[in-house]
Short mmCIF file of C-alpha atoms in Angstrom, two decimals:
data_model
loop_
_atom_site.label_atom_id
_atom_site.label_comp_id
_atom_site.label_asym_id
_atom_site.label_seq_id
_atom_site.Cartn_x
_atom_site.Cartn_y
_atom_site.Cartn_z
CA UNK G 1 29.93 11.05 -118.33
CA UNK G 2 32.05 12.98 -120.61
CA UNK G 3 33.45 16.90 -119.39
CA UNK G 4 31.58 18.37 -116.87
CA UNK G 5 30.35 21.42 -117.49
CA UNK G 6 30.34 24.02 -113.96
CA UNK G 7 26.95 26.52 -113.45
CA UNK G 8 27.46 28.53 -110.19
CA UNK G 9 25.29 30.71 -108.94
CA UNK G 10 25.32 34.08 -110.14
CA UNK G 11 23.89 36.57 -107.90
CA UNK G 12 24.15 39.84 -109.22
CA UNK G 13 21.62 38.22 -111.96
CA UNK G 14 19.74 35.52 -109.85
CA UNK G 15 20.61 33.04 -112.59
CA UNK G 16 23.03 30.31 -112.78
CA UNK G 17 25.95 31.08 -115.26
CA UNK G 18 28.76 28.57 -116.66
CA UNK G 19 32.15 28.90 -115.00
CA UNK G 20 35.27 26.56 -115.55
CA UNK G 21 36.02 24.26 -112.06
CA UNK G 22 39.74 25.35 -111.80
CA UNK G 23 41.83 25.71 -108.48
CA UNK G 24 39.67 27.63 -106.19
CA UNK G 25 36.04 27.76 -107.74
CA UNK G 26 36.43 24.05 -107.30
CA UNK G 27 37.55 23.90 -104.51
CA UNK G 28 34.33 25.68 -102.88
CA UNK G 29 32.27 23.57 -105.21
CA UNK G 30 29.75 21.12 -103.44
CA UNK G 31 28.97 17.46 -105.46
CA UNK G 32 25.79 16.51 -104.30
CA UNK G 33 25.66 12.70 -105.04
CA UNK G 34 21.60 11.27 -105.67
CA UNK G 35 21.74 7.44 -105.93
CA UNK G 36 18.53 6.69 -107.36
CA UNK G 37 16.16 3.57 -107.48
CA UNK G 38 12.43 3.45 -107.95
CA UNK G 39 12.00 6.79 -106.27
CA UNK G 40 9.79 8.51 -108.59
CA UNK G 41 7.24 8.63 -105.58
CA UNK G 42 9.27 11.64 -103.72
CA UNK G 43 11.55 12.54 -106.13
CA UNK G 44 10.38 15.62 -107.25
CA UNK G 45 10.26 17.07 -103.78
CA UNK G 46 14.01 16.08 -102.93
CA UNK G 47 14.69 17.79 -105.85
CA UNK G 48 13.61 20.80 -104.88
CA UNK G 49 14.95 20.91 -101.87
CA UNK G 50 18.25 20.96 -103.24
CA UNK G 51 17.02 23.93 -105.54
CA UNK G 52 16.12 26.14 -102.66
CA UNK G 53 19.53 25.71 -100.79
CA UNK G 54 20.32 28.88 -99.49
CA UNK G 55 24.18 28.38 -100.44
CA UNK G 56 24.06 27.66 -104.00
CA UNK G 57 27.64 26.61 -105.06
CA UNK G 58 26.93 22.98 -105.46
CA UNK G 59 26.60 20.55 -108.61
CA UNK G 60 23.89 17.32 -108.77
CA UNK G 61 25.23 13.81 -110.25
CA UNK G 62 22.69 11.57 -110.52
CA UNK G 63 22.89 7.54 -111.06
CA UNK G 64 19.90 5.30 -111.42
CA UNK G 65 20.07 1.81 -110.69
CA UNK G 66 17.36 0.00 -112.94
CA UNK G 67 14.33 2.00 -111.99
CA UNK G 68 11.38 0.60 -113.98
CA UNK G 69 8.88 3.37 -112.46
CA UNK G 70 9.04 7.07 -113.78
CA UNK G 71 12.59 7.97 -112.13
CA UNK G 72 14.66 8.17 -114.90
CA UNK G 73 11.87 10.53 -116.28
CA UNK G 74 11.98 13.15 -113.74
CA UNK G 75 15.32 13.52 -113.60
CA UNK G 76 16.08 14.21 -117.33
CA UNK G 77 12.63 16.56 -117.39
CA UNK G 78 14.80 18.37 -114.44
CA UNK G 79 18.19 17.98 -116.37
CA UNK G 80 16.14 20.01 -118.85
CA UNK G 81 14.52 22.60 -116.42
CA UNK G 82 17.35 23.07 -114.32
CA UNK G 83 20.46 24.11 -117.47
CA UNK G 84 24.28 22.69 -115.90
CA UNK G 85 23.02 22.17 -112.34
CA UNK G 86 22.09 18.38 -112.39
CA UNK G 87 24.35 15.51 -114.49
CA UNK G 88 23.35 12.02 -115.26
CA UNK G 89 25.52 9.12 -115.14
CA UNK G 90 24.66 6.69 -117.75
CA UNK G 91 23.27 3.45 -117.48
CA UNK G 92 25.80 0.72 -116.60
CA UNK G 93 25.26 -2.49 -114.91
CA UNK G 94 23.03 -2.46 -111.75
CA UNK G 95 25.18 -2.63 -108.78
CA UNK G 96 22.05 -3.48 -106.67
CA UNK G 97 22.83 -1.11 -103.67
CA UNK G 98 22.51 1.80 -102.37
CA UNK G 99 26.33 1.18 -101.21
CA UNK G 100 27.55 0.74 -104.45
CA UNK G 101 25.74 3.30 -106.57
CA UNK G 102 27.11 5.46 -104.29
CA UNK G 103 30.18 4.24 -104.28
CA UNK G 104 30.20 4.42 -108.42
CA UNK G 105 29.10 8.28 -107.65
CA UNK G 106 31.77 9.11 -105.90
CA UNK G 107 34.08 7.97 -108.17
CA UNK G 108 33.20 10.40 -110.41
CA UNK G 109 33.27 13.54 -108.18
CA UNK G 110 36.03 16.20 -109.27
CA UNK G 111 34.44 19.15 -106.35
CA UNK G 112 36.12 19.98 -103.06
CA UNK G 113 33.17 18.89 -101.24
CA UNK G 114 31.10 15.90 -101.41
CA UNK G 115 27.14 15.37 -99.88
CA UNK G 116 25.27 12.10 -100.04
CA UNK G 117 21.58 12.32 -101.10
CA UNK G 118 18.69 10.32 -100.49
CA UNK G 119 15.84 10.19 -102.66
CA UNK G 120 12.91 9.89 -101.11
CA UNK G 121 13.67 13.13 -97.80
CA UNK G 122 13.72 16.80 -98.15
CA UNK G 123 16.37 18.87 -97.21
CA UNK G 124 16.14 21.66 -94.56
CA UNK G 125 17.50 24.90 -97.07
CA UNK G 126 20.30 25.79 -95.27
CA UNK G 127 21.70 22.34 -95.16
CA UNK G 128 24.84 22.78 -97.40
CA UNK G 129 25.49 26.03 -96.31
CA UNK G 130 25.55 24.90 -92.21
CA UNK G 131 26.91 21.93 -93.21
CA UNK G 132 29.78 23.44 -95.25
CA UNK G 133 30.01 25.90 -92.89
CA UNK G 134 31.22 23.41 -90.08
CA UNK G 135 33.20 21.70 -92.44
CA UNK G 136 35.10 24.77 -92.92
CA UNK G 137 35.70 25.33 -89.64
CA UNK G 138 37.07 22.01 -89.38
CA UNK G 139 39.59 22.35 -92.25
CA UNK G 140 40.91 25.03 -90.71
CA UNK G 141 41.28 23.85 -86.94
CA UNK G 142 42.90 20.67 -88.45
CA UNK G 143 44.11 21.49 -91.42
CA UNK G 144 42.81 20.83 -95.24
CA UNK G 145 45.00 18.08 -95.51
CA UNK G 146 42.77 16.53 -92.72
CA UNK G 147 40.26 13.36 -93.96
CA UNK G 148 37.15 15.07 -92.69
CA UNK G 149 34.05 13.91 -92.20
CA UNK G 150 31.39 16.58 -90.95
CA UNK G 151 27.36 14.84 -90.53
CA UNK G 152 23.78 15.99 -88.70
CA UNK G 153 20.99 14.92 -86.85
CA UNK G 154 17.75 14.33 -88.94
CA UNK G 155 13.89 15.33 -88.08
CA UNK G 156 12.00 11.66 -88.97
CA UNK G 157 8.81 11.90 -90.79
CA UNK G 158 6.54 9.55 -91.44
CA UNK G 159 5.90 8.98 -95.20
CA UNK G 160 3.12 12.50 -95.68
CA UNK G 161 5.83 14.15 -93.96
CA UNK G 162 4.21 14.30 -90.66
CA UNK G 163 6.64 14.29 -87.70
CA UNK G 164 7.32 11.40 -85.80
CA UNK G 165 10.37 13.06 -84.28
CA UNK G 166 12.42 16.33 -83.57
CA UNK G 167 15.89 14.34 -83.35
CA UNK G 168 17.21 10.40 -84.53
CA UNK G 169 19.51 10.52 -82.26
CA UNK G 170 17.06 11.14 -79.58
CA UNK G 171 14.99 8.52 -80.84
CA UNK G 172 17.65 5.50 -81.81
CA UNK G 173 19.58 6.97 -78.30
CA UNK G 174 22.40 7.43 -80.17
CA UNK G 175 26.15 9.25 -78.66
CA UNK G 176 27.49 11.74 -81.14
CA UNK G 177 30.61 11.35 -79.30
CA UNK G 178 31.00 7.75 -80.41
CA UNK G 179 33.05 8.58 -82.80
CA UNK G 180 36.49 7.62 -82.61
CA UNK G 181 37.33 3.79 -84.53
CA UNK G 182 37.14 1.94 -81.42
CA UNK G 183 33.36 3.21 -81.47
CA UNK G 184 32.99 3.38 -84.99
CA UNK G 185 33.69 -0.81 -85.53
CA UNK G 186 31.38 -1.61 -83.37
CA UNK G 187 28.30 1.06 -84.39
CA UNK G 188 27.47 3.68 -86.79
CA UNK G 189 25.97 6.63 -85.87
CA UNK G 190 25.94 8.55 -89.16
CA UNK G 191 23.24 8.51 -91.78
CA UNK G 192 24.47 9.41 -95.38
CA UNK G 193 22.14 11.72 -96.35
CA UNK G 194 23.25 14.02 -93.98
CA UNK G 195 27.09 13.54 -94.55
CA UNK G 196 29.74 16.12 -96.00
CA UNK G 197 32.95 15.06 -97.11
CA UNK G 198 36.44 16.98 -98.12
CA UNK G 199 38.68 16.05 -100.55
CA UNK G 200 41.19 14.41 -98.73
CA UNK G 201 39.02 12.24 -97.11
CA UNK G 202 37.32 11.19 -101.08
CA UNK G 203 41.00 10.04 -102.43
CA UNK G 204 41.34 8.05 -99.41
CA UNK G 205 38.12 5.83 -100.03
CA UNK G 206 39.69 2.11 -101.05
CA UNK G 207 36.70 -0.18 -101.72
CA UNK G 208 35.47 -2.80 -99.71
CA UNK G 209 33.36 -5.10 -100.66
CA UNK G 210 32.20 -5.92 -96.77
CA UNK G 211 31.43 -3.08 -96.44
CA UNK G 212 27.91 -2.54 -94.62
CA UNK G 213 27.28 0.76 -95.99
CA UNK G 214 28.92 3.94 -97.67
CA UNK G 215 28.32 6.11 -94.69
CA UNK G 216 29.49 3.27 -92.33
CA UNK G 217 32.66 2.99 -94.57
CA UNK G 218 33.78 6.86 -94.59
CA UNK G 219 33.10 6.50 -91.06
CA UNK G 220 35.83 3.77 -90.03
CA UNK G 221 37.92 6.48 -93.05
CA UNK G 222 37.48 9.44 -91.24
CA UNK G 223 37.91 7.72 -87.35
CA UNK G 224 41.17 6.01 -88.72
CA UNK G 225 43.09 9.02 -89.86
CA UNK G 226 41.37 12.06 -89.44
CA UNK G 227 38.21 13.70 -87.86
CA UNK G 228 34.63 13.24 -87.47
CA UNK G 229 32.79 16.61 -86.75
CA UNK G 230 28.90 16.11 -85.51
CA UNK G 231 26.52 19.03 -86.16
CA UNK G 232 24.21 18.69 -83.60
CA UNK G 233 21.05 19.82 -85.75
CA UNK G 234 18.60 18.78 -87.93
CA UNK G 235 19.23 19.06 -91.49
CA UNK G 236 17.15 16.64 -93.31
CA UNK G 237 13.64 15.53 -92.72
CA UNK G 238 13.64 11.90 -92.69
CA UNK G 239 10.80 9.97 -94.63
CA UNK G 240 9.83 6.81 -92.89
CA UNK G 241 8.30 4.10 -95.26
CA UNK G 242 7.88 0.92 -95.89
CA UNK G 243 11.62 0.68 -97.94
CA UNK G 244 13.89 2.65 -94.94
CA UNK G 245 11.61 2.22 -91.71
CA UNK G 246 14.10 0.18 -90.66
CA UNK G 247 16.98 2.62 -90.12
CA UNK G 248 14.43 5.04 -87.82
CA UNK G 249 13.60 2.45 -84.99
CA UNK G 250 12.64 3.92 -81.97
CA UNK G 251 14.38 1.98 -79.49
CA UNK G 252 12.58 3.77 -76.50
CA UNK G 253 10.05 1.88 -77.09
CA UNK G 254 8.25 -1.71 -75.95
CA UNK G 255 7.75 -2.96 -79.15
CA UNK G 256 11.58 -2.67 -80.15
CA UNK G 257 12.75 -4.32 -77.12
CA UNK G 258 10.55 -7.77 -77.71
CA UNK G 259 11.38 -7.40 -80.84
CA UNK G 260 14.71 -7.74 -80.34
CA UNK G 261 14.58 -10.60 -77.64
CA UNK G 262 11.92 -12.93 -80.05
CA UNK G 263 15.23 -11.95 -83.01
CA UNK G 264 18.45 -13.70 -81.17
CA UNK G 265 19.62 -14.77 -84.24
CA UNK G 266 19.22 -11.62 -86.02
CA UNK G 267 21.13 -9.80 -82.98
CA UNK G 268 24.29 -12.44 -83.94
CA UNK G 269 23.88 -11.68 -87.33
CA UNK G 270 24.38 -8.00 -87.16
CA UNK G 271 27.45 -8.68 -85.09
CA UNK G 272 28.66 -10.95 -87.31
CA UNK G 273 28.62 -8.20 -89.91
CA UNK G 274 30.57 -5.90 -88.04
CA UNK G 275 33.12 -8.18 -87.19
CA UNK G 276 33.77 -8.81 -90.82
CA UNK G 277 33.61 -5.60 -92.08
CA UNK G 278 36.14 -4.79 -89.80
CA UNK G 279 38.55 -7.42 -90.96
CA UNK G 280 37.64 -5.67 -94.32
CA UNK G 281 38.80 -2.53 -93.21
CA UNK G 282 41.51 -4.10 -91.93
CA UNK G 283 42.97 -5.65 -95.01
CA UNK G 284 42.07 -3.07 -97.28
CA UNK G 285 43.59 0.03 -95.03
CA UNK G 286 46.24 -2.23 -93.32
CA UNK G 287 49.22 -0.40 -95.28
CA UNK G 288 48.33 3.02 -93.21
CA UNK G 289 47.02 2.23 -90.30
CA UNK G 290 48.93 2.36 -87.16
CA UNK G 291 50.08 -0.87 -85.40
CA UNK G 292 48.26 -0.27 -82.73
CA UNK G 293 45.06 0.02 -84.82
CA UNK G 294 45.77 -3.06 -86.08
CA UNK G 295 45.94 -4.71 -82.82
CA UNK G 296 42.46 -3.14 -81.99
CA UNK G 297 40.91 -4.23 -84.79
CA UNK G 298 41.93 -7.56 -84.24
CA UNK G 299 40.78 -7.63 -80.89
CA UNK G 300 37.39 -6.86 -81.92
CA UNK G 301 37.25 -9.32 -85.06
CA UNK G 302 38.17 -12.12 -82.50
CA UNK G 303 35.57 -11.22 -79.75
CA UNK G 304 33.16 -13.54 -81.05
CA UNK G 305 35.63 -16.47 -80.23
CA UNK G 306 35.98 -15.09 -76.26
CA UNK G 307 34.23 -16.18 -73.98
CA UNK G 308 31.95 -13.95 -71.54
CA UNK G 309 34.73 -13.11 -68.90
CA UNK G 310 37.00 -12.53 -71.79
CA UNK G 311 35.14 -10.43 -74.18
CA UNK G 312 33.91 -8.29 -71.28
CA UNK G 313 37.39 -7.75 -70.34
CA UNK G 314 38.19 -6.68 -74.38
CA UNK G 315 35.09 -5.03 -74.77
CA UNK G 316 36.48 -2.53 -71.31
CA UNK G 317 39.46 -2.13 -72.49
CA UNK G 318 39.23 -1.24 -75.77
CA UNK G 319 36.07 0.70 -74.85
CA UNK G 320 33.56 -1.02 -78.27
CA UNK G 321 30.49 -0.73 -76.13
CA UNK G 322 27.80 0.48 -78.10
CA UNK G 323 25.34 2.83 -76.95
CA UNK G 324 22.43 2.04 -75.04
CA UNK G 325 22.18 -0.66 -72.22
CA UNK G 326 19.83 -2.72 -74.33
CA UNK G 327 22.77 -2.64 -77.42
CA UNK G 328 25.15 -3.44 -74.97
CA UNK G 329 23.96 -6.57 -73.03
CA UNK G 330 23.91 -7.18 -76.42
CA UNK G 331 27.04 -7.56 -77.55
CA UNK G 332 27.98 -9.19 -74.85
CA UNK G 333 25.69 -12.42 -74.38
CA UNK G 334 25.76 -12.70 -78.37
CA UNK G 335 28.54 -11.44 -79.32
#
């Protein structure tokens, strides 16, 4: 990408002026990592919501994964129209998935804080400000040398940004308190586009080939070695459409219940994937995990070898249960 140039917002002149990103200046900056792929339909709306942020101390780093629509042209036009605010990584080999696209972006980040941006949502104007405020408060509480992840709720909308639900956590019956390692191995309640991580967490990231998604992997790291902190506010308008609606199913609906009953093999695969990811995490971070954490992960990995009684007692002992009755039953019956 070459030498980074940083332009920080100058409130006196209401414009961006170039600064050297050294010391404290760099630590308070936020890198917004924007992963794109054929996102031309909604990308400009998302970018406009970034420019409207009340906290202006940020820099956008974008990486396109081989789009065939006008996504690249939109990025280039915005880079020209908003000098210093947007860097575009050079074209490279396509990763083929959002997880690795974001990890490639994370490798390029140099700021004190990092946020992750999907191409098709819209951020609330105070998203950076509110999230960073809680991050700074958490660093004062736990120490800046502690790996920290802050995440928030989302407003769920349809393709046209019409309201579906004011809270993804409500819609999917998620529990923000399920933020310890034993809970995180079983279920991810973190949505990547709401996340901010601090530099210490960024420095601890080791890629895992069997990580299910970047947000889940980052959550495992934070749960194991630091803290996950939840801001009970919706900071993102999450657009549900054909490409991402799997992430916003209404688990309260009869349709969801019937679809799960009809897809037993799908449930088994989802559970199996979490065992594989847990094994990957144990392998990648085994040298840093405590003996207790290693033992707990091994028990989780072995759940699918146990009979119903042994599985139930192990899940009770380590509190491996997901949120929601239907999910718990799925773990016990199909695990």
